[in-house]
PDB file of N, CA and C in Angstrom:
ATOM      1  N   UNK A  21      26.338 -33.360  39.375  1.00 77.00           N
ATOM      2  CA  UNK A  21      27.449 -32.457  39.624  1.00 77.00           C
ATOM      3  C   UNK A  21      27.044 -31.453  40.696  1.00 77.00           C
ATOM      4  N   UNK A  22      28.042 -30.843  41.297  1.00 77.00           N
ATOM      5  CA  UNK A  22      27.807 -29.874  42.355  1.00 77.00           C
ATOM      6  C   UNK A  22      28.702 -28.663  42.109  1.00 77.00           C
ATOM      7  N   UNK A  23      28.130 -27.477  42.266  1.00 72.00           N
ATOM      8  CA  UNK A  23      28.866 -26.230  42.039  1.00 72.00           C
ATOM      9  C   UNK A  23      29.942 -26.059  43.116  1.00 72.00           C
ATOM     10  N   UNK A  24      31.113 -25.597  42.706  1.00 70.00           N
ATOM     11  CA  UNK A  24      32.205 -25.381  43.665  1.00 70.00           C
ATOM     12  C   UNK A  24      32.221 -23.970  44.233  1.00 70.00           C
ATOM     13  N   UNK A  25      31.499 -23.036  43.625  1.00 69.00           N
ATOM     14  CA  UNK A  25      31.486 -21.642  44.046  1.00 69.00           C
ATOM     15  C   UNK A  25      32.895 -21.082  44.194  1.00 69.00           C
ATOM     16  N   UNK A  26      33.751 -21.427  43.251  1.00 76.00           N
ATOM     17  CA  UNK A  26      35.139 -20.997  43.338  1.00 76.00           C
ATOM     18  C   UNK A  26      35.266 -19.481  43.177  1.00 76.00           C
ATOM     19  N   UNK A  27      34.567 -18.925  42.208  1.00 82.00           N
ATOM     20  CA  UNK A  27      34.635 -17.485  42.001  1.00 82.00           C
ATOM     21  C   UNK A  27      33.236 -16.935  41.773  1.00 82.00           C
ATOM     22  N   UNK A  28      32.985 -15.791  42.358  1.00 89.00           N
ATOM     23  CA  UNK A  28      31.755 -15.074  42.092  1.00 89.00           C
ATOM     24  C   UNK A  28      32.170 -13.803  41.378  1.00 89.00           C
ATOM     25  N   UNK A  29      31.653 -13.598  40.194  1.00 93.00           N
ATOM     26  CA  UNK A  29      32.154 -12.540  39.323  1.00 93.00           C
ATOM     27  C   UNK A  29      31.064 -11.553  38.948  1.00 93.00           C
ATOM     28  N   UNK A  30      31.493 -10.319  38.730  1.00 96.00           N
ATOM     29  CA  UNK A  30      30.601  -9.281  38.239  1.00 96.00           C
ATOM     30  C   UNK A  30      31.261  -8.579  37.066  1.00 96.00           C
ATOM     31  N   UNK A  31      30.438  -7.925  36.249  1.00 97.00           N
ATOM     32  CA  UNK A  31      30.924  -7.071  35.173  1.00 97.00           C
ATOM     33  C   UNK A  31      30.495  -5.645  35.451  1.00 97.00           C
ATOM     34  N   UNK A  32      31.403  -4.709  35.314  1.00 97.00           N
ATOM     35  CA  UNK A  32      31.039  -3.303  35.378  1.00 97.00           C
ATOM     36  C   UNK A  32      30.654  -2.861  33.969  1.00 97.00           C
ATOM     37  N   UNK A  33      29.884  -1.801  33.887  1.00 95.00           N
ATOM     38  CA  UNK A  33      29.415  -1.346  32.571  1.00 95.00           C
ATOM     39  C   UNK A  33      30.534  -0.758  31.722  1.00 95.00           C
ATOM     40  N   UNK A  34      31.436  -0.050  32.370  1.00 94.00           N
ATOM     41  CA  UNK A  34      32.504   0.659  31.664  1.00 94.00           C
ATOM     42  C   UNK A  34      33.866   0.126  32.093  1.00 94.00           C
ATOM     43  N   UNK A  35      34.763  -0.070  31.124  1.00 93.00           N
ATOM     44  CA  UNK A  35      36.099  -0.571  31.459  1.00 93.00           C
ATOM     45  C   UNK A  35      36.826   0.361  32.418  1.00 93.00           C
ATOM     46  N   UNK A  36      36.563   1.663  32.335  1.00 93.00           N
ATOM     47  CA  UNK A  36      37.237   2.637  33.206  1.00 93.00           C
ATOM     48  C   UNK A  36      36.905   2.414  34.675  1.00 93.00           C
ATOM     49  N   UNK A  37      35.795   1.757  34.957  1.00 94.00           N
ATOM     50  CA  UNK A  37      35.381   1.551  36.346  1.00 94.00           C
ATOM     51  C   UNK A  37      36.031   0.338  37.016  1.00 94.00           C
ATOM     52  N   UNK A  38      36.501  -0.613  36.245  1.00 96.00           N
ATOM     53  CA  UNK A  38      36.980  -1.849  36.867  1.00 96.00           C
ATOM     54  C   UNK A  38      38.097  -1.617  37.873  1.00 96.00           C
ATOM     55  N   UNK A  39      39.179  -1.006  37.452  1.00 96.00           N
ATOM     56  CA  UNK A  39      40.319  -0.821  38.350  1.00 96.00           C
ATOM     57  C   UNK A  39      39.994   0.148  39.481  1.00 96.00           C
ATOM     58  N   UNK A  40      39.175   1.154  39.188  1.00 96.00           N
ATOM     59  CA  UNK A  40      38.760   2.090  40.236  1.00 96.00           C
ATOM     60  C   UNK A  40      37.922   1.373  41.291  1.00 96.00           C
ATOM     61  N   UNK A  41      36.997   0.533  40.850  1.00 97.00           N
ATOM     62  CA  UNK A  41      36.178  -0.234  41.790  1.00 97.00           C
ATOM     63  C   UNK A  41      37.052  -1.171  42.613  1.00 97.00           C
ATOM     64  N   UNK A  42      37.976  -1.856  41.967  1.00 97.00           N
ATOM     65  CA  UNK A  42      38.857  -2.768  42.689  1.00 97.00           C
ATOM     66  C   UNK A  42      39.687  -2.021  43.734  1.00 97.00           C
ATOM     67  N   UNK A  43      40.174  -0.832  43.395  1.00 97.00           N
ATOM     68  CA  UNK A  43      40.943  -0.027  44.357  1.00 97.00           C
ATOM     69  C   UNK A  43      40.051   0.421  45.517  1.00 97.00           C
ATOM     70  N   UNK A  44      38.822   0.811  45.208  1.00 97.00           N
ATOM     71  CA  UNK A  44      37.871   1.227  46.244  1.00 97.00           C
ATOM     72  C   UNK A  44      37.571   0.071  47.189  1.00 97.00           C
ATOM     73  N   UNK A  45      37.364  -1.102  46.638  1.00 97.00           N
ATOM     74  CA  UNK A  45      37.108  -2.276  47.482  1.00 97.00           C
ATOM     75  C   UNK A  45      38.330  -2.587  48.349  1.00 97.00           C
ATOM     76  N   UNK A  46      39.522  -2.483  47.779  1.00 97.00           N
ATOM     77  CA  UNK A  46      40.741  -2.723  48.557  1.00 97.00           C
ATOM     78  C   UNK A  46      40.860  -1.739  49.709  1.00 97.00           C
ATOM     79  N   UNK A  47      40.534  -0.465  49.462  1.00 97.00           N
ATOM     80  CA  UNK A  47      40.562   0.550  50.522  1.00 97.00           C
ATOM     81  C   UNK A  47      39.588   0.187  51.645  1.00 97.00           C
ATOM     82  N   UNK A  48      38.574  -0.585  51.305  1.00 96.00           N
ATOM     83  CA  UNK A  48      37.566  -0.998  52.282  1.00 96.00           C
ATOM     84  C   UNK A  48      37.809  -2.416  52.791  1.00 96.00           C
ATOM     85  N   UNK A  49      39.020  -2.925  52.579  1.00 96.00           N
ATOM     86  CA  UNK A  49      39.411  -4.219  53.124  1.00 96.00           C
ATOM     87  C   UNK A  49      38.868  -5.432  52.387  1.00 96.00           C
ATOM     88  N   UNK A  50      38.511  -5.249  51.110  1.00 96.00           N
ATOM     89  CA  UNK A  50      37.942  -6.351  50.331  1.00 96.00           C
ATOM     90  C   UNK A  50      38.881  -6.688  49.178  1.00 96.00           C
ATOM     91  N   UNK A  51      39.379  -7.906  49.181  1.00 95.00           N
ATOM     92  CA  UNK A  51      40.257  -8.369  48.107  1.00 95.00           C
ATOM     93  C   UNK A  51      39.448  -8.756  46.891  1.00 95.00           C
ATOM     94  N   UNK A  52      39.959  -8.415  45.725  1.00 97.00           N
ATOM     95  CA  UNK A  52      39.345  -8.816  44.460  1.00 97.00           C
ATOM     96  C   UNK A  52      40.457  -9.242  43.517  1.00 97.00           C
ATOM     97  N   UNK A  53      40.068  -9.728  42.388  1.00 95.00           N
ATOM     98  CA  UNK A  53      41.029  -9.987  41.316  1.00 95.00           C
ATOM     99  C   UNK A  53      40.323  -9.771  39.995  1.00 95.00           C
ATOM    100  N   UNK A  54      41.084  -9.349  38.984  1.00 95.00           N
ATOM    101  CA  UNK A  54      40.463  -9.180  37.670  1.00 95.00           C
ATOM    102  C   UNK A  54      40.171 -10.546  37.053  1.00 95.00           C
ATOM    103  N   UNK A  55      39.365 -10.535  36.019  1.00 94.00           N
ATOM    104  CA  UNK A  55      39.130 -11.773  35.277  1.00 94.00           C
ATOM    105  C   UNK A  55      40.451 -12.266  34.690  1.00 94.00           C
ATOM    106  N   UNK A  56      40.480 -13.538  34.349  1.00 89.00           N
ATOM    107  CA  UNK A  56      41.635 -14.071  33.640  1.00 89.00           C
ATOM    108  C   UNK A  56      41.713 -13.417  32.263  1.00 89.00           C
ATOM    109  N   UNK A  57      42.931 -13.264  31.778  1.00 87.00           N
ATOM    110  CA  UNK A  57      43.105 -12.739  30.429  1.00 87.00           C
ATOM    111  C   UNK A  57      42.610 -13.771  29.433  1.00 87.00           C
ATOM    112  N   UNK A  58      42.038 -13.322  28.311  1.00 89.00           N
ATOM    113  CA  UNK A  58      41.643 -14.283  27.283  1.00 89.00           C
ATOM    114  C   UNK A  58      42.882 -15.037  26.784  1.00 89.00           C
ATOM    115  N   UNK A  59      42.715 -16.299  26.527  1.00 86.00           N
ATOM    116  CA  UNK A  59      43.855 -17.143  26.144  1.00 86.00           C
ATOM    117  C   UNK A  59      44.585 -16.613  24.911  1.00 86.00           C
ATOM    118  N   UNK A  60      43.861 -16.051  23.960  1.00 86.00           N
ATOM    119  CA  UNK A  60      44.501 -15.637  22.708  1.00 86.00           C
ATOM    120  C   UNK A  60      45.446 -14.445  22.871  1.00 86.00           C
ATOM    121  N   UNK A  61      45.432 -13.742  24.014  1.00 85.00           N
ATOM    122  CA  UNK A  61      46.374 -12.631  24.192  1.00 85.00           C
ATOM    123  C   UNK A  61      47.513 -12.979  25.145  1.00 85.00           C
ATOM    124  N   UNK A  62      47.538 -14.198  25.641  1.00 85.00           N
ATOM    125  CA  UNK A  62      48.628 -14.617  26.523  1.00 85.00           C
ATOM    126  C   UNK A  62      49.895 -14.845  25.700  1.00 85.00           C
ATOM    127  N   UNK A  63      51.051 -14.539  26.285  1.00 86.00           N
ATOM    128  CA  UNK A  63      52.317 -14.633  25.537  1.00 86.00           C
ATOM    129  C   UNK A  63      52.559 -15.990  24.878  1.00 86.00           C
ATOM    130  N   UNK A  64      52.140 -17.053  25.515  1.00 86.00           N
ATOM    131  CA  UNK A  64      52.398 -18.374  24.949  1.00 86.00           C
ATOM    132  C   UNK A  64      51.725 -18.551  23.582  1.00 86.00           C
ATOM    133  N   UNK A  65      50.685 -17.781  23.320  1.00 82.00           N
ATOM    134  CA  UNK A  65      49.959 -17.894  22.045  1.00 82.00           C
ATOM    135  C   UNK A  65      50.272 -16.745  21.087  1.00 82.00           C
ATOM    136  N   UNK A  66      51.235 -15.907  21.402  1.00 75.00           N
ATOM    137  CA  UNK A  66      51.517 -14.720  20.596  1.00 75.00           C
ATOM    138  C   UNK A  66      51.971 -15.045  19.177  1.00 75.00           C
ATOM    139  N   UNK A  67      52.502 -16.216  18.972  1.00 78.00           N
ATOM    140  CA  UNK A  67      52.970 -16.569  17.628  1.00 78.00           C
ATOM    141  C   UNK A  67      51.865 -17.189  16.773  1.00 78.00           C
ATOM    142  N   UNK A  68      50.700 -17.404  17.313  1.00 76.00           N
ATOM    143  CA  UNK A  68      49.596 -17.990  16.558  1.00 76.00           C
ATOM    144  C   UNK A  68      48.757 -16.899  15.910  1.00 76.00           C
ATOM    145  N   UNK A  69      48.303 -17.179  14.707  1.00 77.00           N
ATOM    146  CA  UNK A  69      47.424 -16.231  14.042  1.00 77.00           C
ATOM    147  C   UNK A  69      46.014 -16.417  14.595  1.00 77.00           C
ATOM    148  N   UNK A  70      45.383 -15.321  14.917  1.00 71.00           N
ATOM    149  CA  UNK A  70      44.017 -15.389  15.421  1.00 71.00           C
ATOM    150  C   UNK A  70      43.270 -14.125  15.009  1.00 71.00           C
ATOM    151  N   UNK A  71      41.979 -14.246  14.963  1.00 72.00           N
ATOM    152  CA  UNK A  71      41.154 -13.080  14.689  1.00 72.00           C
ATOM    153  C   UNK A  71      40.976 -12.297  15.983  1.00 72.00           C
ATOM    154  N   UNK A  72      40.650 -11.032  15.831  1.00 79.00           N
ATOM    155  CA  UNK A  72      40.344 -10.239  17.022  1.00 79.00           C
ATOM    156  C   UNK A  72      39.117 -10.825  17.700  1.00 79.00           C
ATOM    157  N   UNK A  73      39.218 -11.032  18.977  1.00 86.00           N
ATOM    158  CA  UNK A  73      38.113 -11.580  19.752  1.00 86.00           C
ATOM    159  C   UNK A  73      37.664 -10.496  20.733  1.00 86.00           C
ATOM    160  N   UNK A  74      36.996  -9.502  20.178  1.00 90.00           N
ATOM    161  CA  UNK A  74      36.636  -8.292  20.929  1.00 90.00           C
ATOM    162  C   UNK A  74      35.719  -8.574  22.111  1.00 90.00           C
ATOM    163  N   UNK A  75      34.798  -9.521  21.993  1.00 93.00           N
ATOM    164  CA  UNK A  75      33.871  -9.802  23.087  1.00 93.00           C
ATOM    165  C   UNK A  75      34.632 -10.356  24.292  1.00 93.00           C
ATOM    166  N   UNK A  76      35.511 -11.321  24.068  1.00 91.00           N
ATOM    167  CA  UNK A  76      36.267 -11.880  25.191  1.00 91.00           C
ATOM    168  C   UNK A  76      37.201 -10.837  25.802  1.00 91.00           C
ATOM    169  N   UNK A  77      37.778  -9.986  24.972  1.00 91.00           N
ATOM    170  CA  UNK A  77      38.648  -8.930  25.489  1.00 91.00           C
ATOM    171  C   UNK A  77      37.846  -7.912  26.307  1.00 91.00           C
ATOM    172  N   UNK A  78      36.648  -7.578  25.840  1.00 95.00           N
ATOM    173  CA  UNK A  78      35.791  -6.640  26.561  1.00 95.00           C
ATOM    174  C   UNK A  78      35.371  -7.211  27.915  1.00 95.00           C
ATOM    175  N   UNK A  79      34.948  -8.455  27.937  1.00 96.00           N
ATOM    176  CA  UNK A  79      34.532  -9.078  29.195  1.00 96.00           C
ATOM    177  C   UNK A  79      35.700  -9.138  30.176  1.00 96.00           C
ATOM    178  N   UNK A  80      36.863  -9.507  29.705  1.00 95.00           N
ATOM    179  CA  UNK A  80      38.035  -9.568  30.585  1.00 95.00           C
ATOM    180  C   UNK A  80      38.375  -8.191  31.145  1.00 95.00           C
ATOM    181  N   UNK A  81      38.194  -7.144  30.356  1.00 96.00           N
ATOM    182  CA  UNK A  81      38.530  -5.789  30.788  1.00 96.00           C
ATOM    183  C   UNK A  81      37.517  -5.223  31.781  1.00 96.00           C
ATOM    184  N   UNK A  82      36.315  -5.789  31.832  1.00 97.00           N
ATOM    185  CA  UNK A  82      35.272  -5.274  32.724  1.00 97.00           C
ATOM    186  C   UNK A  82      34.984  -6.183  33.915  1.00 97.00           C
ATOM    187  N   UNK A  83      35.638  -7.340  33.979  1.00 97.00           N
ATOM    188  CA  UNK A  83      35.301  -8.323  34.993  1.00 97.00           C
ATOM    189  C   UNK A  83      36.069  -8.200  36.295  1.00 97.00           C
ATOM    190  N   UNK A  84      35.338  -8.398  37.386  1.00 97.00           N
ATOM    191  CA  UNK A  84      35.909  -8.395  38.733  1.00 97.00           C
ATOM    192  C   UNK A  84      35.465  -9.674  39.439  1.00 97.00           C
ATOM    193  N   UNK A  85      36.418 -10.405  39.985  1.00 96.00           N
ATOM    194  CA  UNK A  85      36.105 -11.565  40.817  1.00 96.00           C
ATOM    195  C   UNK A  85      36.067 -11.106  42.263  1.00 96.00           C
ATOM    196  N   UNK A  86      34.943 -11.355  42.899  1.00 96.00           N
ATOM    197  CA  UNK A  86      34.733 -10.955  44.288  1.00 96.00           C
ATOM    198  C   UNK A  86      35.218 -12.051  45.230  1.00 96.00           C
ATOM    199  N   UNK A  87      35.351 -11.724  46.513  1.00 92.00           N
ATOM    200  CA  UNK A  87      35.829 -12.726  47.468  1.00 92.00           C
ATOM    201  C   UNK A  87      34.885 -13.924  47.592  1.00 92.00           C
ATOM    202  N   UNK A  88      35.472 -15.072  47.656  1.00 88.00           N
ATOM    203  CA  UNK A  88      34.753 -16.296  47.998  1.00 88.00           C
ATOM    204  C   UNK A  88      35.681 -17.115  48.879  1.00 88.00           C
ATOM    205  N   UNK A  89      35.165 -17.550  50.000  1.00 85.00           N
ATOM    206  CA  UNK A  89      35.938 -18.414  50.878  1.00 85.00           C
ATOM    207  C   UNK A  89      34.974 -19.138  51.802  1.00 85.00           C
ATOM    208  N   UNK A  90      35.454 -20.174  52.415  1.00 81.00           N
ATOM    209  CA  UNK A  90      34.623 -21.071  53.201  1.00 81.00           C
ATOM    210  C   UNK A  90      33.804 -20.355  54.270  1.00 81.00           C
ATOM    211  N   UNK A  91      34.391 -19.372  54.923  1.00 88.00           N
ATOM    212  CA  UNK A  91      33.717 -18.716  56.038  1.00 88.00           C
ATOM    213  C   UNK A  91      33.010 -17.414  55.644  1.00 88.00           C
ATOM    214  N   UNK A  92      32.815 -17.185  54.369  1.00 89.00           N
ATOM    215  CA  UNK A  92      32.089 -16.005  53.909  1.00 89.00           C
ATOM    216  C   UNK A  92      30.641 -16.100  54.383  1.00 89.00           C
ATOM    217  N   UNK A  93      30.216 -15.093  55.113  1.00 92.00           N
ATOM    218  CA  UNK A  93      28.868 -15.129  55.682  1.00 92.00           C
ATOM    219  C   UNK A  93      27.900 -14.323  54.824  1.00 92.00           C
ATOM    220  N   UNK A  94      26.627 -14.517  55.089  1.00 94.00           N
ATOM    221  CA  UNK A  94      25.611 -13.726  54.406  1.00 94.00           C
ATOM    222  C   UNK A  94      25.818 -12.241  54.719  1.00 94.00           C
ATOM    223  N   UNK A  95      26.233 -11.935  55.933  1.00 96.00           N
ATOM    224  CA  UNK A  95      26.513 -10.553  56.316  1.00 96.00           C
ATOM    225  C   UNK A  95      27.671  -9.992  55.500  1.00 96.00           C
ATOM    226  N   UNK A  96      28.718 -10.799  55.268  1.00 94.00           N
ATOM    227  CA  UNK A  96      29.834 -10.355  54.420  1.00 94.00           C
ATOM    228  C   UNK A  96      29.345 -10.003  53.017  1.00 94.00           C
ATOM    229  N   UNK A  97      28.496 -10.852  52.462  1.00 94.00           N
ATOM    230  CA  UNK A  97      27.952 -10.616  51.120  1.00 94.00           C
ATOM    231  C   UNK A  97      27.168  -9.314  51.105  1.00 94.00           C
ATOM    232  N   UNK A  98      26.351  -9.098  52.120  1.00 96.00           N
ATOM    233  CA  UNK A  98      25.575  -7.867  52.243  1.00 96.00           C
ATOM    234  C   UNK A  98      26.504  -6.652  52.311  1.00 96.00           C
ATOM    235  N   UNK A  99      27.538  -6.733  53.133  1.00 96.00           N
ATOM    236  CA  UNK A  99      28.473  -5.614  53.286  1.00 96.00           C
ATOM    237  C   UNK A  99      29.224  -5.332  51.987  1.00 96.00           C
ATOM    238  N   UNK A 100      29.705  -6.363  51.326  1.00 96.00           N
ATOM    239  CA  UNK A 100      30.415  -6.197  50.055  1.00 96.00           C
ATOM    240  C   UNK A 100      29.495  -5.559  49.026  1.00 96.00           C
ATOM    241  N   UNK A 101      28.264  -6.029  48.959  1.00 96.00           N
ATOM    242  CA  UNK A 101      27.280  -5.474  48.018  1.00 96.00           C
ATOM    243  C   UNK A 101      27.039  -3.996  48.278  1.00 96.00           C
ATOM    244  N   UNK A 102      26.921  -3.632  49.546  1.00 97.00           N
ATOM    245  CA  UNK A 102      26.691  -2.228  49.882  1.00 97.00           C
ATOM    246  C   UNK A 102      27.882  -1.347  49.545  1.00 97.00           C
ATOM    247  N   UNK A 103      29.072  -1.865  49.715  1.00 97.00           N
ATOM    248  CA  UNK A 103      30.271  -1.092  49.354  1.00 97.00           C
ATOM    249  C   UNK A 103      30.326  -0.889  47.843  1.00 97.00           C
ATOM    250  N   UNK A 104      29.974  -1.908  47.083  1.00 97.00           N
ATOM    251  CA  UNK A 104      29.926  -1.768  45.619  1.00 97.00           C
ATOM    252  C   UNK A 104      28.870  -0.730  45.239  1.00 97.00           C
ATOM    253  N   UNK A 105      27.714  -0.809  45.850  1.00 96.00           N
ATOM    254  CA  UNK A 105      26.656   0.186  45.584  1.00 96.00           C
ATOM    255  C   UNK A 105      27.143   1.602  45.901  1.00 96.00           C
ATOM    256  N   UNK A 106      27.836   1.748  47.022  1.00 96.00           N
ATOM    257  CA  UNK A 106      28.302   3.089  47.404  1.00 96.00           C
ATOM    258  C   UNK A 106      29.316   3.629  46.398  1.00 96.00           C
ATOM    259  N   UNK A 107      30.140   2.754  45.841  1.00 96.00           N
ATOM    260  CA  UNK A 107      31.088   3.194  44.812  1.00 96.00           C
ATOM    261  C   UNK A 107      30.334   3.792  43.639  1.00 96.00           C
ATOM    262  N   UNK A 108      29.356   3.063  43.129  1.00 94.00           N
ATOM    263  CA  UNK A 108      28.634   3.531  41.944  1.00 94.00           C
ATOM    264  C   UNK A 108      27.728   4.722  42.262  1.00 94.00           C
ATOM    265  N   UNK A 109      27.215   4.802  43.450  1.00 94.00           N
ATOM    266  CA  UNK A 109      26.405   5.954  43.839  1.00 94.00           C
ATOM    267  C   UNK A 109      27.256   7.226  43.847  1.00 94.00           C
ATOM    268  N   UNK A 110      28.480   7.111  44.336  1.00 88.00           N
ATOM    269  CA  UNK A 110      29.373   8.276  44.406  1.00 88.00           C
ATOM    270  C   UNK A 110      30.023   8.610  43.079  1.00 88.00           C
ATOM    271  N   UNK A 111      30.095   7.649  42.168  1.00 76.00           N
ATOM    272  CA  UNK A 111      30.727   7.878  40.868  1.00 76.00           C
ATOM    273  C   UNK A 111      29.790   8.547  39.874  1.00 76.00           C
ATOM    274  N   UNK A 112      28.513   8.522  40.129  1.00 56.00           N
ATOM    275  CA  UNK A 112      27.547   9.062  39.152  1.00 56.00           C
ATOM    276  C   UNK A 112      27.180  10.465  39.435  1.00 56.00           C
TER     277      UNK A 112
END
């Protein structure tokens, strides 16, 4: 098998940081997307009985998918990483 590198994902430590980080990246010209919602909270499954799945909900609330595309260069990765670092440096 061969990896498709479809999404490169990170987790922030605190749920409060996810949307702020995503907005900061957008201000810097970097598109992101949140993690997919856990299947058990999607409307199509709302009528099914399920236990609370706190771990999956926590991961979804803290996850950010970073840009991946065919022409993404090593320099792009370096720049994106530095912008993420600058966000957390200024937030602390």
